PDB file of C-alpha atoms and ligand atoms in Angstrom:
ATOM      1  CA  UNK A   1      31.110   5.697  -4.083  1.00 94.00           C
ATOM      2  CA  UNK A   2      27.488   5.319  -5.193  1.00 98.00           C
ATOM      3  CA  UNK A   3      24.305   7.284  -5.056  1.00 98.00           C
ATOM      4  CA  UNK A   4      21.359   5.901  -3.072  1.00 98.00           C
ATOM      5  CA  UNK A   5      17.761   7.011  -2.993  1.00 98.00           C
ATOM      6  CA  UNK A   6      15.609   5.426  -0.312  1.00 98.00           C
ATOM      7  CA  UNK A   7      11.854   4.818  -0.520  1.00 98.00           C
ATOM      8  CA  UNK A   8       9.579   3.372   2.149  1.00 98.00           C
ATOM      9  CA  UNK A   9       6.390   1.725   0.788  1.00 98.00           C
ATOM     10  CA  UNK A  10       3.079   0.467   2.175  1.00 98.00           C
ATOM     11  CA  UNK A  11       2.883   2.517   5.365  1.00 98.00           C
ATOM     12  CA  UNK A  12       2.352   4.519   7.456  1.00 98.00           C
ATOM     13  CA  UNK A  13       2.533   2.117  10.355  1.00 98.00           C
ATOM     14  CA  UNK A  14       2.434   3.411  13.961  1.00 98.00           C
ATOM     15  CA  UNK A  15       4.794   0.689  15.162  1.00 98.00           C
ATOM     16  CA  UNK A  16       7.425   1.266  12.484  1.00 98.00           C
ATOM     17  CA  UNK A  17       7.260   4.628  10.705  1.00 98.00           C
ATOM     18  CA  UNK A  18       8.346   6.717  13.758  1.00 98.00           C
ATOM     19  CA  UNK A  19      11.455   4.577  14.160  1.00 98.00           C
ATOM     20  CA  UNK A  20      12.265   4.992  10.461  1.00 98.00           C
ATOM     21  CA  UNK A  21      11.747   8.755  10.676  1.00 98.00           C
ATOM     22  CA  UNK A  22      13.985   8.926  13.771  1.00 98.00           C
ATOM     23  CA  UNK A  23      16.744   6.933  12.035  1.00 98.00           C
ATOM     24  CA  UNK A  24      16.657   9.101   8.918  1.00 98.00           C
ATOM     25  CA  UNK A  25      16.391  12.335  10.921  1.00 98.00           C
ATOM     26  CA  UNK A  26      19.468  11.566  12.999  1.00 98.00           C
ATOM     27  CA  UNK A  27      21.483  11.168   9.791  1.00 98.00           C
ATOM     28  CA  UNK A  28      19.949  14.051   7.837  1.00 98.00           C
ATOM     29  CA  UNK A  29      18.694  11.639   5.082  1.00 98.00           C
ATOM     30  CA  UNK A  30      15.572  12.608   3.097  1.00 98.00           C
ATOM     31  CA  UNK A  31      13.462   9.928   1.431  1.00 98.00           C
ATOM     32  CA  UNK A  32      10.023   9.286   0.005  1.00 99.00           C
ATOM     33  CA  UNK A  33       7.139   7.457   1.652  1.00 99.00           C
ATOM     34  CA  UNK A  34       4.806   5.793  -0.830  1.00 98.00           C
ATOM     35  CA  UNK A  35       1.676   5.466   1.324  1.00 98.00           C
ATOM     36  CA  UNK A  36      -1.378   3.267   0.998  1.00 98.00           C
ATOM     37  CA  UNK A  37      -4.437   5.532   0.763  1.00 98.00           C
ATOM     38  CA  UNK A  38      -6.820   3.628   2.986  1.00 98.00           C
ATOM     39  CA  UNK A  39      -4.300   3.695   5.803  1.00 98.00           C
ATOM     40  CA  UNK A  40      -4.474   7.486   5.818  1.00 98.00           C
ATOM     41  CA  UNK A  41      -8.165   7.283   6.849  1.00 98.00           C
ATOM     42  CA  UNK A  42      -6.897   6.555  10.352  1.00 98.00           C
ATOM     43  CA  UNK A  43      -5.922   9.821  12.018  1.00 98.00           C
ATOM     44  CA  UNK A  44      -2.904   8.332  13.762  1.00 98.00           C
ATOM     45  CA  UNK A  45      -1.465   7.194  10.391  1.00 98.00           C
ATOM     46  CA  UNK A  46      -2.319  10.407   8.640  1.00 98.00           C
ATOM     47  CA  UNK A  47      -0.399  12.237  11.388  1.00 98.00           C
ATOM     48  CA  UNK A  48       2.625  10.079  10.647  1.00 98.00           C
ATOM     49  CA  UNK A  49       2.472  11.033   6.962  1.00 98.00           C
ATOM     50  CA  UNK A  50       2.204  14.662   8.061  1.00 98.00           C
ATOM     51  CA  UNK A  51       5.307  14.244  10.288  1.00 98.00           C
ATOM     52  CA  UNK A  52       7.290  12.734   7.452  1.00 98.00           C
ATOM     53  CA  UNK A  53       6.281  15.623   5.225  1.00 98.00           C
ATOM     54  CA  UNK A  54       7.132  18.154   7.915  1.00 98.00           C
ATOM     55  CA  UNK A  55      10.628  16.582   8.244  1.00 98.00           C
ATOM     56  CA  UNK A  56      11.311  17.057   4.597  1.00 98.00           C
ATOM     57  CA  UNK A  57      10.368  13.689   3.165  1.00 98.00           C
ATOM     58  CA  UNK A  58       8.206  13.374   0.102  1.00 99.00           C
ATOM     59  CA  UNK A  59       4.838  11.603   0.200  1.00 98.00           C
ATOM     60  CA  UNK A  60       3.838   9.522  -2.798  1.00 98.00           C
ATOM     61  CA  UNK A  61       0.695   7.655  -3.830  1.00 98.00           C
ATOM     62  CA  UNK A  62       0.889   3.834  -3.619  1.00 98.00           C
ATOM     63  CA  UNK A  63      -2.757   3.058  -4.436  1.00 98.00           C
ATOM     64  CA  UNK A  64      -5.771   2.998  -2.101  1.00 98.00           C
ATOM     65  CA  UNK A  65      -5.821  -0.745  -1.234  1.00 98.00           C
ATOM     66  CA  UNK A  66      -2.597  -2.282  -2.679  1.00 97.00           C
ATOM     67  CA  UNK A  67      -4.411  -5.496  -3.484  1.00 96.00           C
ATOM     68  CA  UNK A  68      -4.334  -6.647  -7.132  1.00 96.00           C
ATOM     69  CA  UNK A  69      -1.593  -5.026  -9.344  1.00 96.00           C
ATOM     70  CA  UNK A  70      -3.293  -2.430 -11.490  1.00 97.00           C
ATOM     71  CA  UNK A  71      -2.213  -4.125 -14.738  1.00 96.00           C
ATOM     72  CA  UNK A  72      -4.109  -7.265 -13.655  1.00 96.00           C
ATOM     73  CA  UNK A  73      -7.381  -5.496 -12.952  1.00 95.00           C
ATOM     74  CA  UNK A  74     -10.140  -5.598 -15.478  1.00 92.00           C
ATOM     75  CA  UNK A  75     -12.383  -2.580 -16.060  1.00 89.00           C
ATOM     76  CA  UNK A  76     -11.517   1.015 -16.888  1.00 88.00           C
ATOM     77  CA  UNK A  77     -12.372   2.362 -13.455  1.00 94.00           C
ATOM     78  CA  UNK A  78      -9.194   1.108 -11.789  1.00 96.00           C
ATOM     79  CA  UNK A  79      -7.411   4.476 -11.616  1.00 97.00           C
ATOM     80  CA  UNK A  80     -10.513   6.257 -10.401  1.00 97.00           C
ATOM     81  CA  UNK A  81     -10.856   3.686  -7.646  1.00 97.00           C
ATOM     82  CA  UNK A  82      -7.202   3.276  -6.584  1.00 98.00           C
ATOM     83  CA  UNK A  83      -5.263   6.431  -7.496  1.00 98.00           C
ATOM     84  CA  UNK A  84      -7.625   9.429  -7.332  1.00 98.00           C
ATOM     85  CA  UNK A  85      -8.982   8.806  -3.796  1.00 98.00           C
ATOM     86  CA  UNK A  86      -5.440   8.174  -2.481  1.00 98.00           C
ATOM     87  CA  UNK A  87      -4.306  11.500  -3.867  1.00 98.00           C
ATOM     88  CA  UNK A  88      -7.289  13.135  -2.200  1.00 98.00           C
ATOM     89  CA  UNK A  89      -6.347  11.534   1.112  1.00 98.00           C
ATOM     90  CA  UNK A  90      -2.699  12.696   0.768  1.00 98.00           C
ATOM     91  CA  UNK A  91      -4.130  16.176   0.115  1.00 98.00           C
ATOM     92  CA  UNK A  92      -1.815  19.002   0.995  1.00 98.00           C
ATOM     93  CA  UNK A  93       1.005  16.587   1.814  1.00 98.00           C
ATOM     94  CA  UNK A  94       1.418  15.875  -1.930  1.00 98.00           C
ATOM     95  CA  UNK A  95       4.588  16.789  -3.777  1.00 98.00           C
ATOM     96  CA  UNK A  96       4.076  19.083  -6.818  1.00 98.00           C
ATOM     97  CA  UNK A  97       5.357  16.259  -9.039  1.00 98.00           C
ATOM     98  CA  UNK A  98       2.554  14.038  -7.740  1.00 98.00           C
ATOM     99  CA  UNK A  99       4.676  10.897  -7.200  1.00 98.00           C
ATOM    100  CA  UNK A 100       2.869   7.641  -7.885  1.00 98.00           C
ATOM    101  CA  UNK A 101       4.311   4.208  -7.582  1.00 98.00           C
ATOM    102  CA  UNK A 102       2.552   1.111  -8.914  1.00 98.00           C
ATOM    103  CA  UNK A 103       3.270  -2.382  -7.556  1.00 96.00           C
ATOM    104  CA  UNK A 104       3.770  -5.691  -9.311  1.00 91.00           C
ATOM    105  CA  UNK A 105       3.236  -8.066  -6.377  1.00 88.00           C
ATOM    106  CA  UNK A 106       6.603  -9.123  -4.976  1.00 87.00           C
ATOM    107  CA  UNK A 107       8.702  -6.493  -6.661  1.00 86.00           C
ATOM    108  CA  UNK A 108       7.923  -7.530 -10.237  1.00 90.00           C
ATOM    109  CA  UNK A 109       8.987  -4.861 -12.666  1.00 94.00           C
ATOM    110  CA  UNK A 110       6.900  -5.898 -15.622  1.00 95.00           C
ATOM    111  CA  UNK A 111       3.620  -5.608 -17.482  1.00 96.00           C
ATOM    112  CA  UNK A 112       1.631  -6.195 -14.277  1.00 96.00           C
ATOM    113  CA  UNK A 113       2.338  -2.644 -13.132  1.00 98.00           C
ATOM    114  CA  UNK A 114       0.166  -0.527 -15.426  1.00 97.00           C
ATOM    115  CA  UNK A 115      -2.391  -0.564 -18.243  1.00 97.00           C
ATOM    116  CA  UNK A 116      -3.402   2.028 -20.793  1.00 96.00           C
ATOM    117  CA  UNK A 117      -6.297   3.612 -18.835  1.00 96.00           C
ATOM    118  CA  UNK A 118      -4.030   4.010 -15.759  1.00 98.00           C
ATOM    119  CA  UNK A 119      -1.332   5.646 -17.849  1.00 98.00           C
ATOM    120  CA  UNK A 120      -3.969   8.007 -19.274  1.00 97.00           C
ATOM    121  CA  UNK A 121      -5.100   8.852 -15.768  1.00 98.00           C
ATOM    122  CA  UNK A 122      -1.468   9.544 -14.678  1.00 98.00           C
ATOM    123  CA  UNK A 123      -0.839  11.757 -17.718  1.00 98.00           C
ATOM    124  CA  UNK A 124      -4.053  13.723 -17.387  1.00 98.00           C
ATOM    125  CA  UNK A 125      -3.555  14.193 -13.720  1.00 98.00           C
ATOM    126  CA  UNK A 126       0.035  15.401 -14.028  1.00 98.00           C
ATOM    127  CA  UNK A 127       1.441  12.514 -12.039  1.00 98.00           C
ATOM    128  CA  UNK A 128       4.995  11.202 -12.107  1.00 98.00           C
ATOM    129  CA  UNK A 129       5.383   7.420 -12.094  1.00 98.00           C
ATOM    130  CA  UNK A 130       8.239   6.247  -9.924  1.00 98.00           C
ATOM    131  CA  UNK A 131       9.549   2.725 -10.391  1.00 98.00           C
ATOM    132  CA  UNK A 132      12.760   1.256  -8.829  1.00 98.00           C
ATOM    133  CA  UNK A 133      15.973  -0.536  -9.665  1.00 97.00           C
ATOM    134  CA  UNK A 134      16.818  -2.143  -6.327  1.00 97.00           C
ATOM    135  CA  UNK A 135      14.618  -4.521  -4.294  1.00 95.00           C
ATOM    136  CA  UNK A 136      15.995  -5.688  -0.948  1.00 93.00           C
ATOM    137  CA  UNK A 137      13.172  -8.206  -0.339  1.00 96.00           C
ATOM    138  CA  UNK A 138      13.011  -6.872   3.239  1.00 97.00           C
ATOM    139  CA  UNK A 139       9.439  -8.109   3.490  1.00 96.00           C
ATOM    140  CA  UNK A 140      10.298 -11.795   3.121  1.00 95.00           C
ATOM    141  CA  UNK A 141      13.805 -11.724   4.516  1.00 97.00           C
ATOM    142  CA  UNK A 142      13.667  -9.344   7.506  1.00 97.00           C
ATOM    143  CA  UNK A 143      17.172 -10.173   8.697  1.00 97.00           C
ATOM    144  CA  UNK A 144      19.018 -11.010   5.483  1.00 97.00           C
ATOM    145  CA  UNK A 145      17.908  -7.989   3.376  1.00 98.00           C
ATOM    146  CA  UNK A 146      20.754  -5.767   4.435  1.00 98.00           C
ATOM    147  CA  UNK A 147      23.502  -7.802   2.713  1.00 98.00           C
ATOM    148  CA  UNK A 148      21.427  -8.021  -0.427  1.00 97.00           C
ATOM    149  CA  UNK A 149      20.741  -4.299  -0.438  1.00 98.00           C
ATOM    150  CA  UNK A 150      24.395  -3.423   0.046  1.00 98.00           C
ATOM    151  CA  UNK A 151      25.385  -5.705  -2.809  1.00 97.00           C
ATOM    152  CA  UNK A 152      22.847  -4.025  -5.054  1.00 97.00           C
ATOM    153  CA  UNK A 153      24.129  -0.611  -4.126  1.00 97.00           C
ATOM    154  CA  UNK A 154      27.722  -1.554  -4.961  1.00 96.00           C
ATOM    155  CA  UNK A 155      26.789  -2.883  -8.444  1.00 96.00           C
ATOM    156  CA  UNK A 156      25.153   0.257  -9.884  1.00 97.00           C
ATOM    157  CA  UNK A 157      25.911   3.949  -9.809  1.00 98.00           C
ATOM    158  CA  UNK A 158      22.550   5.113  -8.465  1.00 98.00           C
ATOM    159  CA  UNK A 159      20.173   2.801  -6.704  1.00 98.00           C
ATOM    160  CA  UNK A 160      16.506   3.544  -6.063  1.00 98.00           C
ATOM    161  CA  UNK A 161      15.843   1.124  -3.216  1.00 98.00           C
ATOM    162  CA  UNK A 162      12.445  -0.153  -2.214  1.00 98.00           C
ATOM    163  CA  UNK A 163      12.036  -0.662   1.535  1.00 98.00           C
ATOM    164  CA  UNK A 164       8.887  -1.070   3.555  1.00 98.00           C
ATOM    165  CA  UNK A 165       7.892   0.649   6.807  1.00 98.00           C
ATOM    166  CA  UNK A 166       5.902  -2.439   7.768  1.00 98.00           C
ATOM    167  CA  UNK A 167       5.968  -4.499  11.012  1.00 98.00           C
ATOM    168  CA  UNK A 168       8.027  -7.346   9.592  1.00 97.00           C
ATOM    169  CA  UNK A 169      10.995  -6.719  11.834  1.00 98.00           C
ATOM    170  CA  UNK A 170      13.152  -5.669   8.887  1.00 98.00           C
ATOM    171  CA  UNK A 171      13.360  -2.064   9.956  1.00 98.00           C
ATOM    172  CA  UNK A 172      15.194  -3.065  13.146  1.00 98.00           C
ATOM    173  CA  UNK A 173      18.177  -3.280  10.799  1.00 98.00           C
ATOM    174  CA  UNK A 174      17.631   0.042   9.102  1.00 98.00           C
ATOM    175  CA  UNK A 175      20.216   1.967  11.139  1.00 98.00           C
ATOM    176  CA  UNK A 176      22.805  -0.719  10.593  1.00 98.00           C
ATOM    177  CA  UNK A 177      22.096  -0.606   6.847  1.00 98.00           C
ATOM    178  CA  UNK A 178      22.342   3.168   6.707  1.00 98.00           C
ATOM    179  CA  UNK A 179      25.651   3.230   8.571  1.00 98.00           C
ATOM    180  CA  UNK A 180      27.157   0.473   6.510  1.00 98.00           C
ATOM    181  CA  UNK A 181      25.966   2.097   3.296  1.00 98.00           C
ATOM    182  CA  UNK A 182      27.505   5.403   4.406  1.00 98.00           C
ATOM    183  CA  UNK A 183      30.774   3.639   5.273  1.00 98.00           C
ATOM    184  CA  UNK A 184      30.726   2.038   1.808  1.00 97.00           C
ATOM    185  CA  UNK A 185      30.552   5.464   0.145  1.00 97.00           C
ATOM    186  CA  UNK A 186      26.801   6.080  -0.252  1.00 98.00           C
ATOM    187  CA  UNK A 187      25.729   9.568  -1.221  1.00 98.00           C
ATOM    188  CA  UNK A 188      22.111   9.708  -0.058  1.00 98.00           C
ATOM    189  CA  UNK A 189      19.865  11.582  -2.450  1.00 98.00           C
ATOM    190  CA  UNK A 190      16.150  12.363  -2.333  1.00 98.00           C
ATOM    191  CA  UNK A 191      15.519  12.739  -6.114  1.00 98.00           C
ATOM    192  CA  UNK A 192      14.990   9.673  -8.287  1.00 98.00           C
ATOM    193  CA  UNK A 193      17.218   8.294 -11.018  1.00 98.00           C
ATOM    194  CA  UNK A 194      15.691   9.514 -14.294  1.00 98.00           C
ATOM    195  CA  UNK A 195      15.568   5.963 -15.751  1.00 97.00           C
ATOM    196  CA  UNK A 196      13.141   5.014 -12.929  1.00 98.00           C
ATOM    197  CA  UNK A 197      10.672   7.758 -13.766  1.00 98.00           C
ATOM    198  CA  UNK A 198       8.990   6.895 -17.063  1.00 98.00           C
ATOM    199  CA  UNK A 199       6.195   9.453 -16.561  1.00 98.00           C
ATOM    200  CA  UNK A 200       7.175  12.914 -15.219  1.00 98.00           C
ATOM    201  CA  UNK A 201       4.521  15.511 -14.395  1.00 98.00           C
ATOM    202  CA  UNK A 202       2.135  13.939 -16.874  1.00 98.00           C
ATOM    203  CA  UNK A 203       4.596  13.477 -19.697  1.00 98.00           C
ATOM    204  CA  UNK A 204       5.796  10.053 -20.859  1.00 98.00           C
ATOM    205  CA  UNK A 205       9.580  10.552 -20.927  1.00 98.00           C
ATOM    206  CA  UNK A 206      10.870   6.887 -20.969  1.00 98.00           C
ATOM    207  CA  UNK A 207       9.520   3.735 -22.661  1.00 96.00           C
ATOM    208  CA  UNK A 208       6.327   2.743 -20.852  1.00 97.00           C
ATOM    209  CA  UNK A 209       5.333  -0.310 -22.900  1.00 96.00           C
ATOM    210  CA  UNK A 210       7.273  -2.865 -20.833  1.00 96.00           C
ATOM    211  CA  UNK A 211       5.018  -1.995 -17.935  1.00 97.00           C
ATOM    212  CA  UNK A 212       1.638  -2.065 -19.714  1.00 96.00           C
ATOM    213  CA  UNK A 213      -0.658  -5.085 -19.655  1.00 96.00           C
ATOM    214  CA  UNK A 214      -3.049  -5.857 -22.475  1.00 93.00           C
ATOM    215  CA  UNK A 215      -5.884  -6.820 -20.130  1.00 92.00           C
ATOM    216  CA  UNK A 216      -8.104  -4.015 -21.384  1.00 87.00           C
ATOM    217  CA  UNK A 217      -7.618  -5.026 -25.067  1.00 79.00           C
ATOM    218  CA  UNK A 218      -8.401  -8.614 -24.234  1.00 67.00           C
ATOM    219  CA  UNK A 219     -11.535  -7.530 -22.361  1.00 57.00           C
ATOM    220  CA  UNK A 220     -12.868  -5.952 -25.528  1.00 55.00           C
ATOM    221  CA  UNK A 221     -12.541  -9.186 -27.528  1.00 48.00           C
TER     222      UNK A 221
HETATM  223 ZN1   ZN B 301       3.944  -1.824  -2.264  1.00 69.13          ZN
END
């Protein structure tokens, strides 16, 4: 038996997100969609986020453009440019805990994720920072990710899995993955493992330093 929390990042995508929602809905599984802000400017994609919300999924902020990891961006305006407008676009679909997930470029869980001004913005804004502890690499292995994901699930008590509702082909295997995970003893949960949430509702509750770059300090020198 193991616990499994699913997250779907980088959408919404009209060709993929509906299929993901259907697969989850048929099984009664609730998840979180970490959306890219600029995608919500398209009404069709905003409607998909609204559908996910209406079906009981949580909507999280995954930056406006998802280009350069925030910890690698110079300048103190990063959060105002990438986080605040995304939260405005999410609007009334936001969860009270204001979920925010940074990205390291390829799943890196290190000091590329954040920097001090971004952490200040998250704390002041009452955000919760949601990391992960399982990366299926679905984006670069659209057929092989299922085996990797199942192995990760079996090796820890509670996995917070990163998946992507992107048109890579990987989500064709989602139903197979869900059914195999269930057969292997998965208990699907919507909440996040506490160790993966270093900032909760604006409070730093777990060590944050491993995820902080020094780019702003170096910029002052
Ligand atoms: Zn991402």
